[in-house]
Amino acid sequence: MLTLSRNSILAIRCARLARRHLSSRASTILSALDILSSKEQPGVYDGEWKGTGEIFESICPTTGEVLARIHSAEPQELHEALDKTREAFISFRTVPAPQRGEILRQIREALAAKVFHLGALVSLEMGKIRTEGVGEVQEFVDICDYAVGLSRMMNGRVVASERPGHSILEVPNPLGVVAVLSAFNFPIAVYGWNLALSLAAGNATLWKPSPSTPLCSIAITKIISRVLERNGIPGAVAGLMTGGKDVGAAVVESQNVDLVSFTGSEAVGRVVGKRVQTRFGKVLLELGGNNASIIMPDADLSLAVPAVFFGAVGTAGQRCTSTRRLYLHRTIAPDFLSRLQKLYASVRAGDPLEDSTLLGPLHTQAAISIYSDAIKHLQDTDAEILIGGKRYDDAPLKNGNFVQPTIAIPKILDPKNQIWSTETFAPILNAAVFDDIDQAIEWNNAVPQGLSSSLWTRDLKNVGKWIGPAGSDAGIVNVNVGTSGAEIGAAFGGNKSTGWGRESGGDAWKQYVRWSACTINFSDKAPLAQGVNFPT
Ligand code: NAD
């Protein structure tokens, strides 16, 4: 029998790839972003494009079509890229912050010029509907605007000294190399939040995106690298390292990396957090969410029902902030559920690139099993499935990873049970009925995660309780606003097993700099603090 070596198999695959024709749906989007889909793509950028390591496929979750094959880095290339990123930092750290802001302004312009094509690429490769894909790229544009301003406002402080003729300054300086490890579900925005702050702060950034969304990262890196080149800045200031778990682990282990900003699951975040802390690096964790909406009897249901619908069904339930738990006050529960079911019944599933589509596919086939297992567990524990619970079996949806958005009423109310306490990254909404707000807040807080939460009420007393010391323990505590769809201005992130990280706005930039307390003596004496006497 003829056996083929790994190289021969690779050669046959390449020949097939060269012959294959992409759908015009895909090729139009890729060519608008200068991605040659007929060839294998280099997936590493450190000033030049390269990659001779493992090959990854980018697969369209809507059709199953292979969009491209991407070469990740060999270990040697990974080390070279890390060295180049360090070198890039050494030269970039002395560029004045407002000049760094000017580069960000140009990146913002370059992204804005391609916002619709990039948004379409997100829909094509990740699977979210177009308006959400474009919105995600808009977030990158917005955070660039924010960081341009920040580049003139990353201020330290002058602190009063107890010693005469002394001044104390708290000084922020560039930190070093920032590695951004990102999840599949926001294949552009999460990098944007990090890159904009990191670049404004004077760091070099190396991006390790999800292995299943490499084309989004390649398209973005191409756009940014052109801006850097035009300004004579080393490309490794915004480098790229596609690859899987092993590449991620090597980046996390590297002493060359000063800050690891990790966005992903709680399970992987736990490993990453420990590894980075073992080597005394800095780590920023943005992990899973398990978010609840609480509907009080005085809520305006004409606002609350569509918000819960978007929160639970938007991005096919694949946002870290997706609404997964719904707590309904007994008096409004039947009305709320019947209105919500009507919206669920009207949902249009289909190609996320079509304007009429509201529900795209799950990102991978593996996610379908996770969805099916969760539904089975609900059924096995006598939950009532109000709507949904199955895959879409008819053409053309059966070619993609489409599942029906689901509302369930679990019999089990114990918030520690896995139905309530784990994040199932799929459009499943579990609902329960409560009698008073304290019970609802207790359920809201009883899960390990603490990302987003939302209360619907017009009563100020409820609002005060919800946002106060005995209120929601999540990082995002909304009132009459759904759990998902945050703006860039406030710091974004979650508490507890969501990792305590904060990114984007607010004070998040302070994590991307190295703080020094500098005491300066401009007197003719050298007194010790606290009046300590040490005669010589
Ligand atoms: P994931 O944890 O599987 O992967 C995230 C990243 O980690 C990927 O780049 C992956 O290649 C890398 N990775 C995997 N194993 C690694 C290892 N041992 N060492 C280093 N890197 C490793 O997550 P996912 O499935 O891509 O994304 C979904 C998850 O991300 C959900 O839990 C979601 O809630 C979470 N998420 C959180 C936020 C937030 O801001 N809190 C935002 C988006 C997504």
XYZ file of C-alpha atoms and ligand atoms in Angstrom:
580
model
C 0.000 0.000 0.000
C 1.266 3.481 -0.838
C 2.017 5.599 2.232
C 2.581 9.325 1.894
C 4.971 11.428 3.932
C 3.684 14.497 5.775
C 5.341 16.710 3.137
C 3.680 14.888 0.251
C 0.294 15.221 1.912
C 1.013 18.916 2.368
C 2.021 19.274 -1.290
C -1.200 17.587 -2.447
C -3.244 19.866 -0.193
C -1.416 22.930 -1.577
C -2.096 21.841 -5.156
C -5.773 21.346 -4.313
C -5.842 24.732 -2.659
C -4.305 26.410 -5.698
C -7.030 24.858 -7.861
C -9.942 25.577 -5.588
C -12.236 28.517 -6.136
C -13.643 30.462 -3.279
C -17.267 31.494 -3.360
C -17.687 35.037 -4.660
C -19.314 35.828 -1.290
C -15.943 35.165 0.384
C -13.510 36.279 -2.307
C -15.084 39.751 -2.658
C -14.554 40.421 1.039
C -11.042 38.981 1.166
C -9.793 40.779 -1.926
C -11.112 44.132 -0.619
C -8.748 43.584 2.314
C -5.760 42.473 0.200
C -5.968 38.861 1.319
C -5.019 36.439 -1.444
C -7.149 33.458 -0.593
C -5.759 31.205 -3.333
C -2.405 30.976 -1.554
C -1.414 29.853 1.900
C -1.105 32.868 4.141
C 1.891 33.667 6.287
C 0.496 34.117 9.802
C 3.433 35.788 11.525
C 4.392 39.450 11.309
C 7.339 41.004 13.125
C 8.290 43.664 10.589
C 8.107 41.098 7.802
C 5.537 38.448 6.975
C 6.595 34.870 7.612
C 5.511 31.541 9.082
C 6.720 28.033 8.296
C 5.047 26.235 11.190
C 1.791 24.370 11.633
C -1.037 25.120 9.186
C -4.425 26.348 10.417
C -7.602 26.514 8.410
C -10.001 29.404 8.546
C -13.455 27.862 8.108
C -16.613 29.815 7.405
C -19.126 28.811 10.112
C -22.072 29.611 7.823
C -21.150 27.364 4.895
C -18.287 25.148 6.081
C -16.128 26.551 3.275
C -12.362 26.677 3.903
C -11.537 30.364 3.510
C -7.752 30.099 3.757
C -4.862 28.136 5.199
C -2.497 29.968 7.479
C 1.083 29.143 8.430
C 1.808 29.663 12.114
C 5.317 30.126 13.525
C 8.022 27.532 14.071
C 9.463 27.800 17.613
C 12.560 29.575 16.217
C 10.365 32.157 14.455
C 8.430 32.682 17.654
C 11.614 33.480 19.580
C 12.853 35.776 16.827
C 9.531 37.611 16.825
C 9.682 38.059 20.595
C 13.250 39.446 20.294
C 12.174 41.804 17.527
C 9.228 42.991 19.605
C 11.615 43.800 22.456
C 13.931 45.705 20.064
C 10.934 47.585 18.673
C 9.965 48.592 22.194
C 13.473 49.916 22.922
C 13.227 52.353 20.017
C 9.524 53.153 20.332
C 9.536 54.003 24.056
C 11.334 57.312 23.427
C 8.865 58.544 20.788
C 6.945 61.328 22.600
C 3.450 60.284 23.627
C 1.616 62.890 21.465
C 3.551 61.608 18.436
C 2.411 58.118 19.330
C -1.089 59.596 19.416
C -0.606 60.924 15.882
C 0.226 57.388 14.714
C -2.928 56.157 16.408
C -4.896 58.868 14.643
C -3.606 57.560 11.318
C -4.451 53.976 12.307
C -7.945 55.182 13.174
C -8.322 56.757 9.723
C -7.032 53.635 7.979
C -9.451 51.415 9.929
C -12.389 53.761 9.381
C -11.778 53.631 5.622
C -12.247 49.832 5.731
C -14.843 49.562 8.470
C -17.498 47.907 6.298
C -15.109 45.423 4.676
C -13.603 44.509 8.040
C -17.081 44.147 9.539
C -18.002 41.822 6.676
C -14.853 39.783 7.319
C -15.881 39.364 10.962
C -19.272 38.057 9.760
C -17.637 35.758 7.232
C -15.021 34.259 9.530
C -16.555 34.482 13.022
C -20.246 34.320 12.085
C -21.829 37.314 13.838
C -24.328 39.352 11.816
C -23.014 42.231 9.763
C -24.273 45.102 11.888
C -22.516 43.547 14.896
C -19.378 42.891 12.823
C -19.235 46.520 11.727
C -20.014 47.627 15.295
C -17.040 45.637 16.529
C -14.680 47.395 14.114
C -16.256 50.719 15.079
C -15.197 49.947 18.652
C -11.587 49.798 17.473
C -12.052 53.158 15.719
C -13.613 54.622 18.881
C -10.861 53.397 21.190
C -8.266 54.879 18.813
C -10.012 58.262 19.207
C -9.943 57.786 22.955
C -6.255 56.833 22.951
C -5.302 59.792 20.746
C -6.668 62.052 23.495
C -5.077 59.895 26.156
C -1.670 60.324 24.516
C -1.734 63.914 25.838
C -3.253 63.003 29.190
C -1.357 60.013 30.588
C -0.459 62.119 33.554
C 1.490 61.255 36.656
C 1.184 63.189 39.940
C 3.177 65.493 42.185
C 2.861 64.358 45.809
C 3.573 66.597 48.840
C 6.794 65.557 50.601
C 7.238 65.725 54.376
C 10.880 66.742 53.878
C 11.891 70.344 53.099
C 13.363 70.872 49.626
C 11.969 67.562 48.353
C 9.383 66.668 45.736
C 7.756 63.324 45.066
C 6.576 62.479 41.581
C 4.578 59.473 40.481
C 5.769 58.902 36.922
C 4.230 56.639 34.267
C 6.712 55.290 31.708
C 6.258 52.753 28.913
C 6.021 49.220 30.306
C 7.661 47.012 27.653
C 6.227 44.182 25.562
C 2.496 43.519 25.833
C 1.162 40.188 24.534
C -2.524 40.143 23.660
C -4.106 36.673 23.583
C -7.640 36.957 22.288
C -10.821 34.898 21.970
C -12.708 34.018 18.780
C -15.897 35.922 19.529
C -14.487 39.458 19.281
C -11.748 38.795 16.749
C -10.992 42.512 16.220
C -12.349 44.663 19.066
C -10.493 43.000 21.951
C -7.169 43.520 20.196
C -8.229 47.103 19.459
C -8.892 47.878 23.128
C -5.453 46.598 24.012
C -3.419 47.880 21.105
C -4.723 51.448 21.333
C -3.816 51.813 25.029
C -0.576 49.879 24.705
C 0.621 51.943 21.750
C -0.351 55.244 23.390
C 1.620 54.099 26.446
C 4.737 53.505 24.325
C 4.811 49.703 24.316
C 5.343 47.128 21.598
C 2.429 44.692 21.287
C 2.406 41.107 20.063
C -0.999 39.654 19.176
C -1.832 35.940 19.469
C -5.403 35.729 18.135
C -7.766 32.764 18.269
C -6.623 30.024 15.876
C -10.075 30.021 14.274
C -10.134 33.725 13.301
C -6.697 34.243 11.721
C -7.939 36.240 8.719
C -9.345 39.026 10.900
C -5.963 39.378 12.596
C -4.047 39.298 9.307
C -6.313 41.964 7.746
C -5.949 44.264 10.768
C -2.190 43.768 11.028
C -1.760 44.587 7.329
C -3.618 47.874 7.788
C -1.654 48.851 10.897
C 1.732 47.786 9.529
C 1.301 50.112 6.544
C 0.741 53.047 8.888
C 3.792 52.124 10.965
C 5.932 51.750 7.840
C 4.820 55.157 6.543
C 5.948 56.700 9.826
C 9.282 54.886 10.014
C 8.198 52.888 13.085
C 9.342 49.232 13.356
C 6.578 46.846 12.335
C 7.144 44.747 15.463
C 5.523 47.564 17.478
C 2.298 45.798 16.399
C 3.358 42.220 15.650
C 1.245 39.142 14.983
C 1.721 35.508 15.929
C -1.115 33.232 14.786
C -1.272 29.743 16.233
C -2.929 27.553 18.781
C -2.485 26.531 22.371
C 1.259 25.807 22.095
C 2.080 29.187 20.591
C -0.100 30.860 23.240
C 1.617 28.947 26.037
C 5.091 29.871 24.715
C 4.164 33.562 24.575
C 2.781 33.399 28.114
C 5.962 31.733 29.425
C 8.328 34.234 27.797
C 10.317 36.487 30.112
C 10.370 38.877 27.167
C 6.704 39.661 27.763
C 5.987 42.205 30.503
C 2.182 42.170 30.398
C -0.020 39.321 29.201
C -3.508 40.570 28.396
C -5.607 37.430 28.071
C -9.217 37.217 26.902
C -10.814 33.783 26.839
C -12.394 31.043 28.906
C -12.113 30.693 32.668
C -10.358 27.322 32.270
C -7.540 28.674 30.096
C -7.400 31.959 32.016
C -6.729 30.052 35.230
C -3.680 28.378 33.628
C -2.435 31.587 32.011
C -2.849 33.611 35.218
C -0.825 31.120 37.250
C 1.947 30.833 34.649
C 2.450 34.577 34.346
C 2.423 35.130 38.088
C 4.911 32.308 38.614
C 7.446 34.312 36.624
C 6.313 37.601 38.277
C 4.940 39.026 35.043
C 1.869 41.263 34.896
C -1.396 39.692 33.809
C -4.763 41.079 32.834
C -7.584 38.523 32.633
C -10.910 38.984 30.809
C -12.696 35.652 31.195
C -16.114 34.070 30.931
C -19.383 35.708 31.917
C -22.685 34.246 33.103
C -24.889 37.291 33.048
C -28.340 37.839 34.503
C -31.186 40.223 33.787
C -33.665 40.888 36.594
C -37.117 42.158 35.666
C -39.038 43.958 38.425
C -42.855 44.363 38.399
C -42.574 48.054 37.462
C -40.242 47.457 34.506
C -41.180 48.892 31.129
C -41.627 45.610 29.279
C -41.672 47.322 25.884
C -37.973 48.086 26.524
C -37.009 45.089 28.645
C -38.289 42.306 26.354
C -36.348 43.422 23.227
C -33.246 44.055 25.364
C -33.325 40.524 26.789
C -33.954 39.189 23.272
C -30.860 40.984 21.938
C -28.800 40.038 24.993
C -29.617 36.326 24.693
C -29.838 35.866 20.911
C -27.390 38.528 19.618
C -24.118 37.009 18.319
C -25.972 33.670 18.725
C -25.309 33.857 22.469
C -21.544 34.050 21.936
C -20.754 37.312 23.705
C -19.005 37.242 27.052
C -21.825 39.591 28.111
C -24.695 37.538 26.604
C -27.773 37.232 28.826
C -27.829 33.633 30.073
C -30.010 33.931 33.178
C -33.377 35.672 33.378
C -35.015 36.357 36.738
C -38.642 37.444 36.426
C -40.846 38.860 39.154
C -43.815 36.530 39.638
C -46.380 39.208 38.671
C -44.963 39.879 35.197
C -43.422 36.484 34.381
C -46.229 35.028 32.161
C -46.618 38.251 30.152
C -42.843 38.682 29.765
C -42.283 35.115 28.606
C -45.123 35.166 26.119
C -43.799 38.404 24.547
C -40.252 37.034 24.500
C -41.366 33.763 22.894
C -43.045 35.717 20.095
C -39.742 37.455 19.333
C -37.871 34.149 19.447
C -40.396 32.609 17.052
C -39.820 35.461 14.597
C -36.020 35.241 14.578
C -34.506 35.086 11.105
C -31.565 32.660 11.001
C -29.269 32.713 7.996
C -26.188 34.114 6.342
C -24.849 36.782 8.709
C -23.883 38.857 5.673
C -27.553 39.281 4.684
C -29.201 42.388 6.110
C -32.373 40.522 7.073
C -30.549 37.954 9.250
C -30.729 38.283 13.030
C -29.187 34.945 13.983
C -25.886 33.714 12.574
C -24.239 30.352 13.225
C -22.241 29.140 16.190
C -18.566 29.605 15.461
C -17.486 25.949 15.403
C -18.957 22.471 15.148
C -17.606 21.772 18.627
C -19.895 24.523 19.922
C -22.906 22.595 18.575
C -22.022 19.671 20.848
C -21.704 22.022 23.808
C -25.164 23.424 22.987
C -26.663 19.923 22.537
C -25.130 18.653 25.792
C -26.555 21.613 27.697
C -30.023 21.041 26.197
C -29.821 17.350 27.067
C -28.891 18.164 30.657
C -31.865 20.529 30.871
C -34.184 17.812 29.527
C -32.685 15.154 31.826
C -33.397 17.378 34.811
C -37.038 18.001 33.768
C -36.602 21.567 32.617
C -39.370 22.955 30.444
C -38.044 23.975 27.025
C -40.347 26.813 26.000
C -38.875 27.253 22.549
C -35.839 26.056 20.575
C -33.575 23.235 21.700
C -32.498 21.860 18.319
C -30.135 22.332 15.394
C -31.532 23.766 12.176
C -31.681 20.664 9.979
C -32.881 22.029 6.646
C -30.757 23.358 3.789
C -29.023 25.742 3.563
C -28.662 26.165 7.352
C -27.672 22.546 7.916
C -24.387 23.276 6.065
C -23.437 25.701 8.833
C -23.399 25.557 12.624
C -26.931 26.865 13.171
C -28.836 26.143 16.378
C -32.199 27.373 17.568
C -32.152 30.001 20.286
C -33.650 28.430 23.361
C -35.615 29.512 26.424
C -35.742 26.997 29.264
C -37.385 26.966 32.684
C -35.152 24.680 34.754
C -36.773 22.709 37.527
C -33.591 23.038 39.545
C -33.371 26.445 41.212
C -30.129 25.921 43.143
C -27.816 28.624 41.739
C -24.809 26.363 42.396
C -26.136 23.735 39.967
C -24.211 23.636 36.682
C -27.308 24.824 34.785
C -26.968 28.186 36.491
C -23.298 28.304 37.458
C -21.503 27.553 34.170
C -21.185 29.627 31.043
C -22.590 27.715 28.054
C -21.356 29.701 25.067
C -24.540 29.312 23.005
C -28.007 30.926 22.769
C -29.636 29.264 25.790
C -31.541 31.441 28.218
C -32.581 29.913 31.557
C -35.436 31.655 33.338
C -36.717 31.532 36.926
C -39.367 33.381 38.939
C -38.661 35.381 42.115
C -40.800 37.178 44.696
C -38.564 39.932 46.029
C -35.517 41.831 44.853
C -33.220 40.492 47.583
C -33.761 36.958 46.366
C -33.059 38.024 42.767
C -29.834 39.828 43.750
C -28.738 36.785 45.755
C -29.240 34.568 42.671
C -27.473 37.141 40.503
C -24.419 37.013 42.780
C -24.423 33.286 43.534
C -22.454 32.228 40.432
C -18.641 32.142 40.182
C -18.526 34.681 37.333
C -19.047 38.424 37.723
C -19.072 40.149 34.348
C -22.363 41.853 33.469
C -25.786 42.281 35.084
C -28.932 44.231 34.389
C -31.913 45.377 36.465
C -35.173 46.616 34.912
C -37.153 48.947 37.157
C -38.411 52.522 37.482
C -38.171 52.488 41.277
C -35.224 54.490 42.660
C -35.108 52.357 45.798
C -34.370 49.285 43.691
C -31.713 51.189 41.719
C -29.969 52.330 44.905
C -29.902 48.792 46.270
C -28.706 47.312 42.953
C -25.704 49.603 42.503
C -24.812 49.764 46.215
C -22.849 47.596 48.684
C -25.537 44.890 48.846
C -26.199 45.003 45.113
C -24.814 43.273 42.058
C -21.223 42.075 42.451
C -20.508 42.171 38.699
C -18.094 44.521 36.930
C -20.937 45.853 34.773
C -24.074 46.849 36.691
C -26.735 48.225 34.350
C -30.162 49.719 34.963
C -32.748 49.571 32.159
C -29.921 48.603 29.791
C -29.274 44.999 28.728
C -26.231 42.977 29.754
C -24.397 43.266 26.431
C -23.266 46.161 24.257
C -20.877 48.227 26.388
C -19.331 51.505 25.203
C -15.567 52.065 25.186
C -15.548 55.044 27.585
C -15.842 53.103 30.843
C -13.370 50.459 31.957
C -14.703 47.092 30.765
C -14.283 43.876 32.719
C -15.592 41.503 35.311
C -14.982 40.345 38.865
C -14.534 36.950 40.539
C -13.834 34.136 38.050
C -14.207 36.607 35.185
C -10.682 37.591 36.264
C -10.922 41.167 37.700
C -9.364 42.619 34.536
C -10.279 46.061 33.187
C -9.725 47.127 29.585
C -10.682 49.947 27.264
C -11.738 53.200 29.007
C -11.696 54.537 32.567
C -8.380 53.966 34.338
C -7.529 50.854 32.295
C -4.534 52.604 30.661
C -2.743 52.658 34.024
C -2.036 48.927 33.675
C -0.075 49.438 30.457
C 2.606 51.659 32.030
C 5.427 51.183 34.517
C 4.847 53.399 37.536
C 7.788 54.927 39.437
C 7.684 56.912 42.673
C 10.536 59.447 42.285
C 11.656 61.467 45.308
C 13.817 64.416 44.265
C 15.941 66.333 46.752
C 16.701 69.897 45.587
C 17.914 71.096 49.036
C 21.400 71.227 50.599
C 20.488 68.650 53.238
C 19.619 64.970 53.127
C 17.031 64.362 55.869
C 15.583 60.881 56.317
C 11.847 60.285 56.202
C 9.846 59.857 59.424
C 12.525 61.934 61.225
C 14.875 58.921 61.455
C 18.256 59.975 62.852
C 21.356 58.134 61.571
C 24.419 60.250 62.499
C 27.658 59.675 60.579
P -10.285 30.051 24.819
O -9.964 30.172 26.253
O -10.513 28.705 24.260
O -9.097 30.710 23.934
C -8.660 32.025 24.147
C -7.230 32.173 23.632
O -6.351 31.387 24.441
C -7.017 31.683 22.214
O -6.185 32.601 21.555
C -6.346 30.337 22.410
O -5.573 29.929 21.311
C -5.483 30.624 23.617
N -5.059 29.459 24.414
C -5.654 28.269 24.561
N -4.968 27.477 25.446
C -3.914 28.221 25.852
C -2.839 27.995 26.774
N -2.716 26.833 27.447
N -1.949 28.987 26.981
C -2.060 30.160 26.338
N -3.049 30.435 25.450
C -3.970 29.477 25.213
O -11.553 31.001 24.551
P -12.473 31.123 23.258
O -13.308 29.886 23.123
O -11.691 31.581 22.084
O -13.416 32.358 23.676
C -14.608 32.249 24.401
C -14.394 32.624 25.841
O -13.827 33.927 25.958
C -15.705 32.689 26.608
O -15.537 32.111 27.866
C -15.968 34.185 26.718
O -16.801 34.557 27.788
C -14.581 34.702 26.888
N -14.504 36.118 26.553
C -14.372 37.015 27.589
C -14.357 38.380 27.323
C -14.252 39.382 28.433
O -13.971 40.532 28.152
N -14.446 39.002 29.688
C -14.450 38.836 26.000
C -14.568 37.896 24.974
C -14.601 36.532 25.267
